[in-house]
PDB file of C-alpha atoms in Angstrom:
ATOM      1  CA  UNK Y   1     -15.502 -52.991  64.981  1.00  0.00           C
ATOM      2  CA  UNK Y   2     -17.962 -55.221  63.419  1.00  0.00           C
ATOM      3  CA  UNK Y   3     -17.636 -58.700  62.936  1.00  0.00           C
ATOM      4  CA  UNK Y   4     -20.043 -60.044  60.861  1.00  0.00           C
ATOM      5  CA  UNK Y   5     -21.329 -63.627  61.641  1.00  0.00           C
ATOM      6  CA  UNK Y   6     -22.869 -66.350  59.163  1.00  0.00           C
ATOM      7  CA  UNK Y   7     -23.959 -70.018  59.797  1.00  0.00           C
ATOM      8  CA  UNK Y   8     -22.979 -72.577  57.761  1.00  0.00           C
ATOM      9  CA  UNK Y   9     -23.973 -76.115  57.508  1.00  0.00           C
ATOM     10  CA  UNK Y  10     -21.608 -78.325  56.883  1.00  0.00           C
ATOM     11  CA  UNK Y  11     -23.203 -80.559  54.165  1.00  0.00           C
ATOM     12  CA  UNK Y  12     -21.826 -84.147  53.211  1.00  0.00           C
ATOM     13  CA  UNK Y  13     -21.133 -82.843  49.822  1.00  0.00           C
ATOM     14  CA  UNK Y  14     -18.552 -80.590  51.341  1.00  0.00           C
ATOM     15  CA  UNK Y  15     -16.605 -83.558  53.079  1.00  0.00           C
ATOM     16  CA  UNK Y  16     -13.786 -85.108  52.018  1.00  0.00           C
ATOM     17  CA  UNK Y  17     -13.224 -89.266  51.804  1.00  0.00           C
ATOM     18  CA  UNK Y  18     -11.985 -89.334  55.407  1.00  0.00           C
ATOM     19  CA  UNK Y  19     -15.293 -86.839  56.386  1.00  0.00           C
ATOM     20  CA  UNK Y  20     -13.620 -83.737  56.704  1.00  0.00           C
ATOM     21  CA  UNK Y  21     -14.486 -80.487  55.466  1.00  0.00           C
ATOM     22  CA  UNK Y  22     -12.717 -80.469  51.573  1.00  0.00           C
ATOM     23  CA  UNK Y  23      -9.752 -77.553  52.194  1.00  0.00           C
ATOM     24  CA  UNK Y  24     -11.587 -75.604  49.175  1.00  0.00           C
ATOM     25  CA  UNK Y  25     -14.727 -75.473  50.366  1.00  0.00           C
ATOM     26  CA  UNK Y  26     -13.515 -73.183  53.624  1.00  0.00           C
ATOM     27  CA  UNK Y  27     -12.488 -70.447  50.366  1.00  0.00           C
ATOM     28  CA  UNK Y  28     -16.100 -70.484  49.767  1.00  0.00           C
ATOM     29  CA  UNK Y  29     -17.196 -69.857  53.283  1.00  0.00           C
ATOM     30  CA  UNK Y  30     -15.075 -67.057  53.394  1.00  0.00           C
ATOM     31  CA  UNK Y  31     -16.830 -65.350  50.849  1.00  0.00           C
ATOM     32  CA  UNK Y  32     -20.463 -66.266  52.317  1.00  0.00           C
ATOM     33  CA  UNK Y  33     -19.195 -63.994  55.117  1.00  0.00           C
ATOM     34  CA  UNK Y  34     -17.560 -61.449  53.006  1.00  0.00           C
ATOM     35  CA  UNK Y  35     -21.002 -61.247  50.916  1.00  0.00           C
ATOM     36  CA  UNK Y  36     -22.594 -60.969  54.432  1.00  0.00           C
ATOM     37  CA  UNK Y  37     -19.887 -58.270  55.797  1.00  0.00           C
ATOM     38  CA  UNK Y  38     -21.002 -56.104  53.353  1.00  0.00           C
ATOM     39  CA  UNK Y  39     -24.738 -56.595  53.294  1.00  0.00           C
ATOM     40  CA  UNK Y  40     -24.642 -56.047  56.902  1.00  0.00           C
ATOM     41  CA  UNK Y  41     -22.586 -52.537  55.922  1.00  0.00           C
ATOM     42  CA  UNK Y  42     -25.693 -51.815  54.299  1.00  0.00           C
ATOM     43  CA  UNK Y  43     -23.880 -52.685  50.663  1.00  0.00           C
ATOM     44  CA  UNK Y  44     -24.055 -54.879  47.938  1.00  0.00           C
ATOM     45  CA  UNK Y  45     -21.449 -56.423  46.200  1.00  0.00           C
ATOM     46  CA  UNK Y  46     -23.658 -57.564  42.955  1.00  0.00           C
ATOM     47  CA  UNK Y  47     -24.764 -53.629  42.417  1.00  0.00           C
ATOM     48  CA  UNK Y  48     -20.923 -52.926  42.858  1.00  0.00           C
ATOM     49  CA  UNK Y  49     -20.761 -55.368  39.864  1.00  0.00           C
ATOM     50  CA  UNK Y  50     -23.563 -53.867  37.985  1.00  0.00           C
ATOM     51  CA  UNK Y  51     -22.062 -50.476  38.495  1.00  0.00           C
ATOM     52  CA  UNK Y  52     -18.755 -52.008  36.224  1.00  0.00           C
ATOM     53  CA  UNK Y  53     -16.724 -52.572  39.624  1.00  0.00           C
ATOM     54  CA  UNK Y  54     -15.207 -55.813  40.318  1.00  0.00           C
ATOM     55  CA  UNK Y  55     -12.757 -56.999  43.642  1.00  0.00           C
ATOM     56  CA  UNK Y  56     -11.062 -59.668  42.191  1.00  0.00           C
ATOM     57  CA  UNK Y  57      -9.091 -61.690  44.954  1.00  0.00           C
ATOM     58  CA  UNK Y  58      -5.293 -60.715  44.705  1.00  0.00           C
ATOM     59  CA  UNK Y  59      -4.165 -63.277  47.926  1.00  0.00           C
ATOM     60  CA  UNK Y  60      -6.190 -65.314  50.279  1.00  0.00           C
ATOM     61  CA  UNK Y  61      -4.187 -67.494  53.677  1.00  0.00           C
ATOM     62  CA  UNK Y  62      -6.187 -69.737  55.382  1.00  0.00           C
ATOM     63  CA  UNK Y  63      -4.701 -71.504  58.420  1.00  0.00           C
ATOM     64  CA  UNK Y  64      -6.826 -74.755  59.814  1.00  0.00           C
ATOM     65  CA  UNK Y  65      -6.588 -75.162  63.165  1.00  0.00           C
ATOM     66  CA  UNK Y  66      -9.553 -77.896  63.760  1.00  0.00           C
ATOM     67  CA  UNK Y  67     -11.478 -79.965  61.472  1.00  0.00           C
ATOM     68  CA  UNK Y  68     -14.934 -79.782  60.695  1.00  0.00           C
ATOM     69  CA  UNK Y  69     -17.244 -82.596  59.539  1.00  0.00           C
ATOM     70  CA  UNK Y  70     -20.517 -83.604  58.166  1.00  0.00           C
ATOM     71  CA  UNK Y  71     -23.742 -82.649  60.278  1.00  0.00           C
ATOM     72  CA  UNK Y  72     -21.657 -79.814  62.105  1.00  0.00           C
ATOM     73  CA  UNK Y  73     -22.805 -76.089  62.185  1.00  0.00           C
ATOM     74  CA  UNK Y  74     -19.795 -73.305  61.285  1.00  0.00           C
ATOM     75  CA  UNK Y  75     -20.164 -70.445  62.075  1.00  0.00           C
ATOM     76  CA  UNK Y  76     -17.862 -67.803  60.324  1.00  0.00           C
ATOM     77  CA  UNK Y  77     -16.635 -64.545  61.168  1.00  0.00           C
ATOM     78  CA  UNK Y  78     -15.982 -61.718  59.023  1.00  0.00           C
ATOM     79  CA  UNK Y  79     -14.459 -58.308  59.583  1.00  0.00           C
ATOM     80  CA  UNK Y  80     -11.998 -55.517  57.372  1.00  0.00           C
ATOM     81  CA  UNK Y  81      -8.347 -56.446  58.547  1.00  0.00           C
ATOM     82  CA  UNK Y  82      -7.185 -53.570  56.476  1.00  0.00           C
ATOM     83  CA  UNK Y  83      -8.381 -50.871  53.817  1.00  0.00           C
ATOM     84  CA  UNK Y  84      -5.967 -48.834  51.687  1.00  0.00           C
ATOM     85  CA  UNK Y  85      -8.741 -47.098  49.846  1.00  0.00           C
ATOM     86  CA  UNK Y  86      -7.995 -49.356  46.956  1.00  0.00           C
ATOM     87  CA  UNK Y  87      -7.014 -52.730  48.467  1.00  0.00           C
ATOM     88  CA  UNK Y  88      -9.069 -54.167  50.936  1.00  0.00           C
ATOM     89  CA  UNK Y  89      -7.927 -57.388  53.321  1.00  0.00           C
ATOM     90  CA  UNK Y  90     -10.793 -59.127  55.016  1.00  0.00           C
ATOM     91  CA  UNK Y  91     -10.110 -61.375  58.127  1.00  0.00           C
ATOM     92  CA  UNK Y  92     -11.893 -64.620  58.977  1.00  0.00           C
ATOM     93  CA  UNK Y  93     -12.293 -66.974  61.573  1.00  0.00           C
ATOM     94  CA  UNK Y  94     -14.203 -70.081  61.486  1.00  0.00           C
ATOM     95  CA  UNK Y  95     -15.449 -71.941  64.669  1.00  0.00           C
ATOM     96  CA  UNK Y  96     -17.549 -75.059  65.441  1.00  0.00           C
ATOM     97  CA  UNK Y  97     -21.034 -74.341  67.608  1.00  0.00           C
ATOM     98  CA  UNK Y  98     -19.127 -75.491  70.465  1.00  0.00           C
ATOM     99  CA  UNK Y  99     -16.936 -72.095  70.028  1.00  0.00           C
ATOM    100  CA  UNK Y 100     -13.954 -74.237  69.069  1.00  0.00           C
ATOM    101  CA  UNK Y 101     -11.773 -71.921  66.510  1.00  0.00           C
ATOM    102  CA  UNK Y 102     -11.316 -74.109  63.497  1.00  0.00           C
ATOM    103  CA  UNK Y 103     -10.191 -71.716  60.779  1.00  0.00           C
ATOM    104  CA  UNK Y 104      -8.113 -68.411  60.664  1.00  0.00           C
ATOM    105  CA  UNK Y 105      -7.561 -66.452  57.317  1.00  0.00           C
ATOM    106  CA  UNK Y 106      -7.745 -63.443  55.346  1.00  0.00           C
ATOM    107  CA  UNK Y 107      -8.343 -62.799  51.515  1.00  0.00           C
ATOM    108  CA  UNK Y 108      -6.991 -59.349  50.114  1.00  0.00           C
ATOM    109  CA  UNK Y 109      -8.907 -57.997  47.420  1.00  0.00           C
ATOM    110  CA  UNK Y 110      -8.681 -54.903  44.822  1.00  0.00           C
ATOM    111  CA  UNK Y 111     -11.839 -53.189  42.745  1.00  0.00           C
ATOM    112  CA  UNK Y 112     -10.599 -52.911  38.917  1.00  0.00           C
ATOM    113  CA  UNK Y 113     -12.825 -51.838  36.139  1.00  0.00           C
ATOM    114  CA  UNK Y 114     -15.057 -54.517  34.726  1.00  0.00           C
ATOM    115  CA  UNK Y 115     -14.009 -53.904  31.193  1.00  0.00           C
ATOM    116  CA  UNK Y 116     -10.204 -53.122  31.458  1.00  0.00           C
ATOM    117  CA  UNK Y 117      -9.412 -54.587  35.098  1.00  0.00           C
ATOM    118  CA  UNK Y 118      -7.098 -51.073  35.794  1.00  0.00           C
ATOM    119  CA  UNK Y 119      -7.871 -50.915  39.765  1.00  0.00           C
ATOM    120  CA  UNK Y 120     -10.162 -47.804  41.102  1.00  0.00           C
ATOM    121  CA  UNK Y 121     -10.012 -45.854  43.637  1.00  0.00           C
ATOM    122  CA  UNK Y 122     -12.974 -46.518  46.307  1.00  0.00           C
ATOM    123  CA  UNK Y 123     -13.599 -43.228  47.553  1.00  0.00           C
ATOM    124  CA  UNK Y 124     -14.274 -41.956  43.668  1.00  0.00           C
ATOM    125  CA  UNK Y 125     -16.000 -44.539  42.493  1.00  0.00           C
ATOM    126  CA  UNK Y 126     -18.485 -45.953  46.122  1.00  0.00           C
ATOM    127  CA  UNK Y 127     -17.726 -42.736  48.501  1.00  0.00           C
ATOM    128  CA  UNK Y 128     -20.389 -44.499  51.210  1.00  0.00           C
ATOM    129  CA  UNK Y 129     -18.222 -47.601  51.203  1.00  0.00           C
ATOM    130  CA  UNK Y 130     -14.781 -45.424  51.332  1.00  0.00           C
ATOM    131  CA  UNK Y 131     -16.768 -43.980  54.547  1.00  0.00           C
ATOM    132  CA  UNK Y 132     -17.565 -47.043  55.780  1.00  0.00           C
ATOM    133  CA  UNK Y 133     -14.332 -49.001  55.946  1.00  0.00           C
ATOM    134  CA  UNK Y 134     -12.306 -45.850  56.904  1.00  0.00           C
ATOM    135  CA  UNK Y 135     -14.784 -46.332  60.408  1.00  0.00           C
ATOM    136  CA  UNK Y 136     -13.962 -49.817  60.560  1.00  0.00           C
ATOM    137  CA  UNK Y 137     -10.320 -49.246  60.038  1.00  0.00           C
ATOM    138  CA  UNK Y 138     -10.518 -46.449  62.430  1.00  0.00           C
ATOM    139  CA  UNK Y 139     -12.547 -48.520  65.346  1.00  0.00           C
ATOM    140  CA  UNK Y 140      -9.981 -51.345  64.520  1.00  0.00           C
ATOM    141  CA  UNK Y 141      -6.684 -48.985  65.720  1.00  0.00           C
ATOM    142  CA  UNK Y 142      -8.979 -48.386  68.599  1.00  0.00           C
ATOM    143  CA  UNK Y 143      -9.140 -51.710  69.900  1.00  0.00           C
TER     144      UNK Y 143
END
């Protein structure tokens, strides 16, 4: 199954008054790795756009186990918790660069039409990435 990785460093902007990673900011780091999940798929989620596709998110959880602060590295974990062939739930986990887990979530997402926002099926509209996250779904029952 793969589990895409991305560094992240924590800048002081991101911090908090009591210099802790801002709760928000850990939404944006999840998509960083979802971004990188799918380049690393060999896809790209701004020709998806350009092709009249979006994935809106439809839920996102995330679950703080550690805190983060200024001058640390992140490093984040990304991977397909589930496909549908329609919905798609991506699972994170965040850790610190001593391997400390600081972070645990997911964020489900559905591809609608641009223009009308009436959800699509993958395997019409992106048959590679159908293909694709069926094998990750498929080496994820494996494990």
């Amino acid at each position: 199954m793969l589990r895409s990785k991305t560094k992240v460093e924590v800048r002081y902007a991101e911090t908090d008054q009591m210099g802790v990673v801002y709760h928000a900011n850990y939404l944006v780091w999840f998509e960083l790795g979802r971004t990188a999940f799918i380049r690393d798929l060999g896809f790209s989620y701004a020709q998806m756009e350009q092709d009249g596709i979006l994935s809106p998110v439809t839920e996102i959880h995330a679950y703080y186990k550690k805190p983060l602060t200024y001058g640390q590295e992140a490093f984040v974990e990304t991977w397909v918790e589930e496909y549908t062939g329609v919905k798609v739930v991506y699972g994170y986990e965040i850790r610190n660069s001593q391997g400390d887990l600081c972070i645990t979530g997911s964020s489900t997402h559905v591809c609608v039409k641009k223009d009308s926002f009436k959800p699509v099926s993958m395997k019409k509209y992106f048959p590679e990435w159908h293909l694709a996250y069926e094998k990750e779904k498929k080496r994820k029952q494996e494990l």
